[in-house]
PDB file of N, CA and C in Angstrom:
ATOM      1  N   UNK A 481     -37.785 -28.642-100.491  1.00  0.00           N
ATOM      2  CA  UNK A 481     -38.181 -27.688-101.511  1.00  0.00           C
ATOM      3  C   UNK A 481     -37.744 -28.261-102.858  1.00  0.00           C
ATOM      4  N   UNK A 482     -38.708 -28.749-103.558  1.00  0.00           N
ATOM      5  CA  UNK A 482     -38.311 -28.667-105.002  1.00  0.00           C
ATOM      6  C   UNK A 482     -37.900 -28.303-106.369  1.00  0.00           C
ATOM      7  N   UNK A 483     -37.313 -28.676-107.240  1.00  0.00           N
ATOM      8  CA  UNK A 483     -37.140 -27.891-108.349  1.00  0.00           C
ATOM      9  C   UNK A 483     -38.165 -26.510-108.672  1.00  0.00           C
ATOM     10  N   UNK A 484     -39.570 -27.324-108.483  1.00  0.00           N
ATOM     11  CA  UNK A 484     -40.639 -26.508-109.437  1.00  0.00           C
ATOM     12  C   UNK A 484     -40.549 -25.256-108.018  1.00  0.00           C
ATOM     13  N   UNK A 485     -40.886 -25.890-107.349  1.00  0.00           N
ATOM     14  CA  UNK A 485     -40.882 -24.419-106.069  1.00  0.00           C
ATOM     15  C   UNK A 485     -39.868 -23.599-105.924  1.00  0.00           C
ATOM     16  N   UNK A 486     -38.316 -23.943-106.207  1.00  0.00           N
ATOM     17  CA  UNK A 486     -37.215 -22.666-106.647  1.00  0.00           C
ATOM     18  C   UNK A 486     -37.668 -22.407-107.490  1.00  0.00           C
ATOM     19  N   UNK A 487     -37.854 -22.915-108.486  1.00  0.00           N
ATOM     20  CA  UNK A 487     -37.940 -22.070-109.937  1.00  0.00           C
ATOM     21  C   UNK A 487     -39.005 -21.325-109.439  1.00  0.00           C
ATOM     22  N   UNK A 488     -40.309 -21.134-109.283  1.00  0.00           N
ATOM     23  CA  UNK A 488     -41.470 -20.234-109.241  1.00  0.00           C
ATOM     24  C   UNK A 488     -41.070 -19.270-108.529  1.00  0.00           C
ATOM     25  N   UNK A 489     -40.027 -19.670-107.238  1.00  0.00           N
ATOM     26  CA  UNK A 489     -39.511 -18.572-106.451  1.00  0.00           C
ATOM     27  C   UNK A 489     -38.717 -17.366-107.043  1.00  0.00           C
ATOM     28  N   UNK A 490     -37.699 -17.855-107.934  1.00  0.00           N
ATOM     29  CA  UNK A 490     -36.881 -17.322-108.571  1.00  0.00           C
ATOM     30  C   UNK A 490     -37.823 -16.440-109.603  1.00  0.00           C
ATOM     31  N   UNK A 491     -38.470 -17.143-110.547  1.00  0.00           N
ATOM     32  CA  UNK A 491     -39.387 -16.506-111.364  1.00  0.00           C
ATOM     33  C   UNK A 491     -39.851 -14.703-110.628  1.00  0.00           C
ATOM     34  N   UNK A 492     -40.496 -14.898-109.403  1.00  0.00           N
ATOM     35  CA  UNK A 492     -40.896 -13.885-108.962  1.00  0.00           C
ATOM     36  C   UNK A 492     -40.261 -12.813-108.451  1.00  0.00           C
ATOM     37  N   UNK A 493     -38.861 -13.641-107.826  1.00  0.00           N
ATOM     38  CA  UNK A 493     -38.204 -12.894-107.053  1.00  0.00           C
ATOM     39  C   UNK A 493     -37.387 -12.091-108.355  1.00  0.00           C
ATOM     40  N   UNK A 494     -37.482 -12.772-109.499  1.00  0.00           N
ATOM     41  CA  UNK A 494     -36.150 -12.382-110.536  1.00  0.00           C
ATOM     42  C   UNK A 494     -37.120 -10.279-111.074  1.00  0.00           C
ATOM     43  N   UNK A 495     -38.781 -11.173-111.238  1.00  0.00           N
ATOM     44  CA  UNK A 495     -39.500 -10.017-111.643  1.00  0.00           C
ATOM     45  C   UNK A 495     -39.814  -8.866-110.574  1.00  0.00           C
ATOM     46  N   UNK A 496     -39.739  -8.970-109.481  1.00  0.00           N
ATOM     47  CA  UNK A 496     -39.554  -7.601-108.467  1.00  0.00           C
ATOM     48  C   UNK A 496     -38.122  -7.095-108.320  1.00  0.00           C
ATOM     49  N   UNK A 497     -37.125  -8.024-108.401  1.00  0.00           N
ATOM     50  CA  UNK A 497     -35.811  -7.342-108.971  1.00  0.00           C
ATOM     51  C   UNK A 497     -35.110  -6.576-110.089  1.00  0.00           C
ATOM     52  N   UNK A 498     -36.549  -6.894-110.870  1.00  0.00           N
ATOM     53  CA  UNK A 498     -36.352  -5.788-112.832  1.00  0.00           C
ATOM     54  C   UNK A 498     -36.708  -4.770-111.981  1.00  0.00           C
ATOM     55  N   UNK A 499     -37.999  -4.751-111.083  1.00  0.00           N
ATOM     56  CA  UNK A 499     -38.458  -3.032-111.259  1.00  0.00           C
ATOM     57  C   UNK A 499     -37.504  -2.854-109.938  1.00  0.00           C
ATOM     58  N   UNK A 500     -36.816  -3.509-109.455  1.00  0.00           N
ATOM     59  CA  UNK A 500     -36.026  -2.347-108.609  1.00  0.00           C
ATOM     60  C   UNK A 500     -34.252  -1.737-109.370  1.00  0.00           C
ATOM     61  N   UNK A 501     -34.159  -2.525-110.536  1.00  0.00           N
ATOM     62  CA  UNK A 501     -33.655  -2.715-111.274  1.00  0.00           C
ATOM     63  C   UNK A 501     -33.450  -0.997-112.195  1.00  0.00           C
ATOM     64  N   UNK A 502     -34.744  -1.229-112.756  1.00  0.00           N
ATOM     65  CA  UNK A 502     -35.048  -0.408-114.155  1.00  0.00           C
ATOM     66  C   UNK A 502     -34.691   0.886-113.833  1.00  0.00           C
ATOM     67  N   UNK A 503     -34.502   1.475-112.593  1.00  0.00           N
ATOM     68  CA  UNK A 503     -34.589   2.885-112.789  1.00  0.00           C
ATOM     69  C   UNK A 503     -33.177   3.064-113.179  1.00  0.00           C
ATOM     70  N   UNK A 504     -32.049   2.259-112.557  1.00  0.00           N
ATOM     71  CA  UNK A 504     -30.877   2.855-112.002  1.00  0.00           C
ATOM     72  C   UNK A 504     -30.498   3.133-113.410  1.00  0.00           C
ATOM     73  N   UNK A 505     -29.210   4.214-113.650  1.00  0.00           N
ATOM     74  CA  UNK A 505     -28.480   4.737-114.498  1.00  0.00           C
ATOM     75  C   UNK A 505     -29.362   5.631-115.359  1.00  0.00           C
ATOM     76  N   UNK A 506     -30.695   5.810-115.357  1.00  0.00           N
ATOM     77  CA  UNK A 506     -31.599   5.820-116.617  1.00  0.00           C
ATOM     78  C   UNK A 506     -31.398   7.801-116.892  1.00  0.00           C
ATOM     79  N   UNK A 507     -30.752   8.118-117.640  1.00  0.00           N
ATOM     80  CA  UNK A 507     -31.361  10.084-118.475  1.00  0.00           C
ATOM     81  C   UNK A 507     -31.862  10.336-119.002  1.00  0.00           C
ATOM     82  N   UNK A 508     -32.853  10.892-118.762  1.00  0.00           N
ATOM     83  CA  UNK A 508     -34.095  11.222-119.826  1.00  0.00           C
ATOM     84  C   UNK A 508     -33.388  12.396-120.672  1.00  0.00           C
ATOM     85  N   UNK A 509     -34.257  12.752-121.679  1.00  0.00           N
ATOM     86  CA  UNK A 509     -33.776  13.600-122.790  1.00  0.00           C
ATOM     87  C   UNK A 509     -33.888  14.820-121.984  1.00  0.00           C
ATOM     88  N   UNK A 510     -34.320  15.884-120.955  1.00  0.00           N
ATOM     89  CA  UNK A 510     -33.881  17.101-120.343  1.00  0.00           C
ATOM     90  C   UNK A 510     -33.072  16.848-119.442  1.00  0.00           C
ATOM     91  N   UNK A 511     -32.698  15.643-118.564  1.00  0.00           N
ATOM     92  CA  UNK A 511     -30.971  15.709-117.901  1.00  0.00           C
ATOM     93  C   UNK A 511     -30.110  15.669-119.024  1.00  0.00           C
ATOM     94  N   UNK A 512     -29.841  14.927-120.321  1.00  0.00           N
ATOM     95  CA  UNK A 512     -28.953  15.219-120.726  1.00  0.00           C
ATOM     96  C   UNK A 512     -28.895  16.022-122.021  1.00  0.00           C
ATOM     97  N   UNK A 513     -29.643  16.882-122.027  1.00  0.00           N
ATOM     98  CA  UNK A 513     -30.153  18.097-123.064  1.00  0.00           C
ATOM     99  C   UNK A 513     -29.552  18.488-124.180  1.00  0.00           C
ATOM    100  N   UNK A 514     -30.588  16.907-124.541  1.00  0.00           N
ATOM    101  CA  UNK A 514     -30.931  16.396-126.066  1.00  0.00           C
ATOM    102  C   UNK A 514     -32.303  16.592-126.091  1.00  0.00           C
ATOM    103  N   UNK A 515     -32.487  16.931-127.286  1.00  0.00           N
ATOM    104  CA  UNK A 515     -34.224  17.256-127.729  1.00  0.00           C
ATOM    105  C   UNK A 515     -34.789  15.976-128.325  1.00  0.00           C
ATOM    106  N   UNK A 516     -36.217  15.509-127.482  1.00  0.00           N
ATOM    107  CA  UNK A 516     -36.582  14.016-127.846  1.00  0.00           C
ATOM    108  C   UNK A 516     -37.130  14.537-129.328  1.00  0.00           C
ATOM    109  N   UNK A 517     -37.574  13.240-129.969  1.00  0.00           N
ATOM    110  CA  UNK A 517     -37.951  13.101-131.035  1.00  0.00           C
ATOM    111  C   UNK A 517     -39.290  13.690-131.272  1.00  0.00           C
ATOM    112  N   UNK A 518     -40.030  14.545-132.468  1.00  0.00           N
ATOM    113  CA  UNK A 518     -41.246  15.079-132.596  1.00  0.00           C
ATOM    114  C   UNK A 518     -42.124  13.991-131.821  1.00  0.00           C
ATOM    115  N   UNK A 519     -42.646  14.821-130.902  1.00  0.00           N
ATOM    116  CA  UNK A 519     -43.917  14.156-130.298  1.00  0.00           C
ATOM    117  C   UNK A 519     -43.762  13.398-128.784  1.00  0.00           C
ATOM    118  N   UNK A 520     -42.448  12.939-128.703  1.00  0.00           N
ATOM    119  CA  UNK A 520     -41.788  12.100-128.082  1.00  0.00           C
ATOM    120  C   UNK A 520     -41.270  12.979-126.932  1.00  0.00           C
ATOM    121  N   UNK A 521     -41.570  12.289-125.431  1.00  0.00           N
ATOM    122  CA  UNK A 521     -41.767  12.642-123.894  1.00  0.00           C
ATOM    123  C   UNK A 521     -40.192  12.974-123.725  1.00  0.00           C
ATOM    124  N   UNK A 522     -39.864  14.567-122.962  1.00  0.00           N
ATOM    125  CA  UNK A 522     -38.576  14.906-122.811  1.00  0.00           C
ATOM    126  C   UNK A 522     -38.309  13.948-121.700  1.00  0.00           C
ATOM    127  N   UNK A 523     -39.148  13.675-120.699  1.00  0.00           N
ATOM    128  CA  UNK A 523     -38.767  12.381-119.748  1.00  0.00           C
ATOM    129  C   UNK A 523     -38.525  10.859-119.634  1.00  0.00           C
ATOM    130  N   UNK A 524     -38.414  11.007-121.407  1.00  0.00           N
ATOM    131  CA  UNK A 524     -38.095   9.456-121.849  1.00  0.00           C
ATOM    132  C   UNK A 524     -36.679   9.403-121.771  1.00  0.00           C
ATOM    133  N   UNK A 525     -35.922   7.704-121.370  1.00  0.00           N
ATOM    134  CA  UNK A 525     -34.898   7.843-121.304  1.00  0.00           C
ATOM    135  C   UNK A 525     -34.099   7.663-122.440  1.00  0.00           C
ATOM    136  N   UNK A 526     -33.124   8.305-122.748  1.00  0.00           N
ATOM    137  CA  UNK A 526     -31.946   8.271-123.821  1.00  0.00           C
ATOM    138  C   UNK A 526     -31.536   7.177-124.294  1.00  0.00           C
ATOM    139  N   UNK A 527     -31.068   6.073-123.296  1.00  0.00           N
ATOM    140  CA  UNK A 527     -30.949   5.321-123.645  1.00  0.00           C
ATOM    141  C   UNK A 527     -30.720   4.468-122.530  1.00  0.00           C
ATOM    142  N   UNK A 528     -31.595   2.949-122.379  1.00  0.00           N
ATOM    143  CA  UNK A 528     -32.553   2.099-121.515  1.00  0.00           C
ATOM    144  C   UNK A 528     -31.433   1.682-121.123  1.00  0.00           C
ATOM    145  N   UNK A 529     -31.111   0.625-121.878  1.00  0.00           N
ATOM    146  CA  UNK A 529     -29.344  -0.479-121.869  1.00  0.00           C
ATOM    147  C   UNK A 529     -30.123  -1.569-120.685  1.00  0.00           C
ATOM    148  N   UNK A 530     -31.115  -2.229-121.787  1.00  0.00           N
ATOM    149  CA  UNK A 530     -32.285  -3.175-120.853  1.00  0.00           C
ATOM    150  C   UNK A 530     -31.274  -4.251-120.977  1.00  0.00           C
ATOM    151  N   UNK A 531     -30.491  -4.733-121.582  1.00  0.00           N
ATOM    152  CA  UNK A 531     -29.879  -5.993-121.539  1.00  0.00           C
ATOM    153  C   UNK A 531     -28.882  -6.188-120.193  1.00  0.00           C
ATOM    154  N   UNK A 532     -28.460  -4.816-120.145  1.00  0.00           N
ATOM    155  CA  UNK A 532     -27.108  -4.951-118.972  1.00  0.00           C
ATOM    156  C   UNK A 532     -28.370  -4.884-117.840  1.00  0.00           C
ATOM    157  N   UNK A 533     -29.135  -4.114-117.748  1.00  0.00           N
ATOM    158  CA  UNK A 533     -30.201  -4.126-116.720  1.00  0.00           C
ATOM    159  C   UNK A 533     -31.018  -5.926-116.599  1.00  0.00           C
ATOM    160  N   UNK A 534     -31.214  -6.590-117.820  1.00  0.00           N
ATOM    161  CA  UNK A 534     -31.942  -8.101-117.464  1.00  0.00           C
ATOM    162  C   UNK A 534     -30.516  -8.874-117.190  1.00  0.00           C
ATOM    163  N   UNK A 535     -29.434  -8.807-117.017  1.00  0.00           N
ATOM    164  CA  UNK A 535     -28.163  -8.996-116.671  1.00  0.00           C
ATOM    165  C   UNK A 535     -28.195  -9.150-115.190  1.00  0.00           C
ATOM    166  N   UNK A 536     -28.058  -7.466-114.924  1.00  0.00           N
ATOM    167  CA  UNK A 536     -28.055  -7.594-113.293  1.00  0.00           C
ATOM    168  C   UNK A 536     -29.138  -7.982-112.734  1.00  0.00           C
ATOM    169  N   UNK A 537     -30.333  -8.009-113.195  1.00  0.00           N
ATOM    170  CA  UNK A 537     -31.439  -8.801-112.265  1.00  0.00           C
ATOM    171  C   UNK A 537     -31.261 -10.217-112.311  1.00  0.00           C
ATOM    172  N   UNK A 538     -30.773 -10.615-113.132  1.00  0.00           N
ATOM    173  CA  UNK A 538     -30.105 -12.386-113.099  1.00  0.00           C
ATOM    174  C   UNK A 538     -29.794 -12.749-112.191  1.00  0.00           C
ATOM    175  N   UNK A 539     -28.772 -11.534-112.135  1.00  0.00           N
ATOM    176  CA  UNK A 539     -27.626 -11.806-111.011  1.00  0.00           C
ATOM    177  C   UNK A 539     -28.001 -11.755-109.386  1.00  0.00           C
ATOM    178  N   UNK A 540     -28.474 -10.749-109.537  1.00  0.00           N
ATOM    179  CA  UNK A 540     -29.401 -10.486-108.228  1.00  0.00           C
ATOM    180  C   UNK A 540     -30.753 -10.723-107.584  1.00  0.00           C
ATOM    181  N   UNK A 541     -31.416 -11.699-108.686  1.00  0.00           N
ATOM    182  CA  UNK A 541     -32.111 -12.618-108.188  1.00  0.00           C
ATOM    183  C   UNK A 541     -31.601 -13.879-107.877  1.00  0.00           C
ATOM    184  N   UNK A 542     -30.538 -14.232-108.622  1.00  0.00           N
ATOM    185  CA  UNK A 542     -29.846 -15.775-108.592  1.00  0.00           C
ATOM    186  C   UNK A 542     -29.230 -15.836-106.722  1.00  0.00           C
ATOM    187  N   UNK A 543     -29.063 -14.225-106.084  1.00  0.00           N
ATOM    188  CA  UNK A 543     -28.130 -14.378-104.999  1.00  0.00           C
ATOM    189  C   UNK A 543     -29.451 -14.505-103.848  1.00  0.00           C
ATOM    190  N   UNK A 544     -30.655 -13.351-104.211  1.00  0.00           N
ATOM    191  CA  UNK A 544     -32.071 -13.204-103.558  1.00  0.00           C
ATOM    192  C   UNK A 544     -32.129 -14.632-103.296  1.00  0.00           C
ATOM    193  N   UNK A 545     -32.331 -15.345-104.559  1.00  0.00           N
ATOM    194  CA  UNK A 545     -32.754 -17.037-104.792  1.00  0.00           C
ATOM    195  C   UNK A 545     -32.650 -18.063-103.231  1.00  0.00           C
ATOM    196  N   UNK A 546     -31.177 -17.692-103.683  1.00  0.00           N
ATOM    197  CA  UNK A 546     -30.106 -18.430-103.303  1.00  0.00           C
ATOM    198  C   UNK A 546     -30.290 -18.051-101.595  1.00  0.00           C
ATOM    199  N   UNK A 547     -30.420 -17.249-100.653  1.00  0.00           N
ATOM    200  CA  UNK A 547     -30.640 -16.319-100.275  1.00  0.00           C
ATOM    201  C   UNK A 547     -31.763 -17.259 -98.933  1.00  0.00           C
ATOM    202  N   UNK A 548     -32.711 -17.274-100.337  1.00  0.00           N
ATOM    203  CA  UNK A 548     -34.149 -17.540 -99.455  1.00  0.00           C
ATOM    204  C   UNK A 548     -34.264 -19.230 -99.553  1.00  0.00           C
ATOM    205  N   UNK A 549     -33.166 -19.904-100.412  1.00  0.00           N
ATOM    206  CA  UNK A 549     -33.399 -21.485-100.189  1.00  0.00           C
ATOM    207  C   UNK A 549     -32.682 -21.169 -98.793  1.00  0.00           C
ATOM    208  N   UNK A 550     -31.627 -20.857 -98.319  1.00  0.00           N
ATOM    209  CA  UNK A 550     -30.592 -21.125 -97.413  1.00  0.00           C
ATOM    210  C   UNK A 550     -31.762 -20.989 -96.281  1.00  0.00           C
ATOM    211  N   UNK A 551     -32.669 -19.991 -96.218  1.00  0.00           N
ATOM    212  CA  UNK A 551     -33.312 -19.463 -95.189  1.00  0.00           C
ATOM    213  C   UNK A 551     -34.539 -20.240 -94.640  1.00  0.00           C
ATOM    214  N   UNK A 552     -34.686 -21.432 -95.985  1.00  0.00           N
ATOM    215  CA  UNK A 552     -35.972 -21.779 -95.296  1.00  0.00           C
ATOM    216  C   UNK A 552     -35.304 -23.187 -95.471  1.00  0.00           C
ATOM    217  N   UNK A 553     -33.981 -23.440 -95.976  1.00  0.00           N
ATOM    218  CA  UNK A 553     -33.345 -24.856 -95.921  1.00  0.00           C
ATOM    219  C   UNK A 553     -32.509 -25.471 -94.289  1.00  0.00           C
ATOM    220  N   UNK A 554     -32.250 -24.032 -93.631  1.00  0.00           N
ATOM    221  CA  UNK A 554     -31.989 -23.799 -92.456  1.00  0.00           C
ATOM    222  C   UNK A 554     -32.584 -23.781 -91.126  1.00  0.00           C
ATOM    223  N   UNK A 555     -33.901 -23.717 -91.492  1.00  0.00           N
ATOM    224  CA  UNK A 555     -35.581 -23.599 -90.389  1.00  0.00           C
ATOM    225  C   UNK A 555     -35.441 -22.335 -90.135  1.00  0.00           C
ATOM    226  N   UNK A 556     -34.670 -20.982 -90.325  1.00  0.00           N
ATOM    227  CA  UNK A 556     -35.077 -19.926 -89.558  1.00  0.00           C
ATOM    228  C   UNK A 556     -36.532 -19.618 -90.370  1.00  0.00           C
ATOM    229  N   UNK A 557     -36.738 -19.871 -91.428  1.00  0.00           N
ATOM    230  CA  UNK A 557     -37.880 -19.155 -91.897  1.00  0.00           C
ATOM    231  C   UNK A 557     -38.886 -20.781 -92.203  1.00  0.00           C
ATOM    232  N   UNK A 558     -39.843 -21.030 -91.849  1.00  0.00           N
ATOM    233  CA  UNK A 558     -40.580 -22.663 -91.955  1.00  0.00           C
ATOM    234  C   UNK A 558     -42.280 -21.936 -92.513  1.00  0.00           C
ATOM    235  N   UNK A 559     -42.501 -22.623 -92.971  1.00  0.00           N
ATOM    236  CA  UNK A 559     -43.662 -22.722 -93.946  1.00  0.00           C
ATOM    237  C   UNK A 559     -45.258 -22.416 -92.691  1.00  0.00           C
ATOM    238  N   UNK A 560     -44.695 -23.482 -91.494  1.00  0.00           N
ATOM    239  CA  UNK A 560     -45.886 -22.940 -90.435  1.00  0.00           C
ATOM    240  C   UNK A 560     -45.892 -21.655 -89.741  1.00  0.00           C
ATOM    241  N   UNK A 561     -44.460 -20.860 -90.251  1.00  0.00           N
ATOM    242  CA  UNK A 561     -44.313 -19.356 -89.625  1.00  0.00           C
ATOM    243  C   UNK A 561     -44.975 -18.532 -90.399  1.00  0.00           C
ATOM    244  N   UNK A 562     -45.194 -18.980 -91.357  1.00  0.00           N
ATOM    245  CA  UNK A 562     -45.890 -17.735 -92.791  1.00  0.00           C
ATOM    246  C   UNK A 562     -47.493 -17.780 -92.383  1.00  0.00           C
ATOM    247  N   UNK A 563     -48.187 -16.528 -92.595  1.00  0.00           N
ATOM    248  CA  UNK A 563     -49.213 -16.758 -92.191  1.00  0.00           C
ATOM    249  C   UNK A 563     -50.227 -17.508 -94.006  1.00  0.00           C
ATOM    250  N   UNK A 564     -51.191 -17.771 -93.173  1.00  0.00           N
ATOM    251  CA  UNK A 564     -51.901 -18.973 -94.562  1.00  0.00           C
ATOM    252  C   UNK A 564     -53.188 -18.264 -94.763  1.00  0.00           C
ATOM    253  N   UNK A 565     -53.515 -17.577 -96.101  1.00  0.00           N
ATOM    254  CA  UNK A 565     -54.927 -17.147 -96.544  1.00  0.00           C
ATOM    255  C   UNK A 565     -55.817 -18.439 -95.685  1.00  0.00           C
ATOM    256  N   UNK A 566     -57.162 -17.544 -95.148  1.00  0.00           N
ATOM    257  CA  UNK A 566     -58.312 -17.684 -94.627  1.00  0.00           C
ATOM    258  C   UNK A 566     -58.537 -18.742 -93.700  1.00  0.00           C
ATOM    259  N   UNK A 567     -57.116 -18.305 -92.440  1.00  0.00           N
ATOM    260  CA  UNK A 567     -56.830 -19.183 -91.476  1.00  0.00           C
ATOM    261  C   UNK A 567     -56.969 -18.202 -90.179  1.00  0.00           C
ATOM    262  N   UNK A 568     -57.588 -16.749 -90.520  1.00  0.00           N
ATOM    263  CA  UNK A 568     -58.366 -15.984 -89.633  1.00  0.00           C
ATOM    264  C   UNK A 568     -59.663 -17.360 -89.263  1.00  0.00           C
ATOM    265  N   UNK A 569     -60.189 -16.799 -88.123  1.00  0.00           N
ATOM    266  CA  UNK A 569     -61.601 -17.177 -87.416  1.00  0.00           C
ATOM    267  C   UNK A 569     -62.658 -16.808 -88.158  1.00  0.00           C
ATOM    268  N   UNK A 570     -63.698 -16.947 -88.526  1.00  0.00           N
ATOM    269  CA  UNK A 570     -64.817 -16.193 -89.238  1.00  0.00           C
ATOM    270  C   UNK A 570     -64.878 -16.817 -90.880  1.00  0.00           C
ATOM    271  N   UNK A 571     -64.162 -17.552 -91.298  1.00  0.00           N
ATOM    272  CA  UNK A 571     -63.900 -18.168 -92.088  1.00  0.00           C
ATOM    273  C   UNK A 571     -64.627 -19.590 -92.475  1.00  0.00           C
TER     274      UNK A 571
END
């Protein structure tokens, strides 16, 4: 497995780890009952704190990463086990 193939891995794995990411800690303006701004959704959150959130997805993609080299650097998981677009019959 090469550089470019962790990295793309990581890339993806880092971006499904934001959205499992984004919700946690988050109060919108009626849990913590403050009145949003004219116009502005009472279910918006108060305050995001996206940095500590692109923080822990770092982190927890770097371990995901890390994770899935071991797994396919090991043979439990091998490239001929994955199934391969339009390697059905009828094709």
């Amino acid at each position: 497995m090469g550089i470019g193939s962790i990295l793309a891995i990581y890339f993806i794995i880092w971006w499904l780890c934001l959205f499992a990411v984004l919700p946690f800690g988050v109060r919108s303006h009626a849990e913590a009952g403050v009145a949003p701004h004219p116009g502005g959704d009472p279910g918006a959150p108060v305050r995001l704190g996206l940095i500590r959130k692109m923080l822990a997805t770092t982190l927890l993609a770097a371990v995901v990463t890390a994770g899935v080299i071991f797994l396919v650097r090991s043979g439990v998981v091998r490239l001929e086990d994955l199934p391969m677009p339009f390697d059905a019959k009828g094709y």
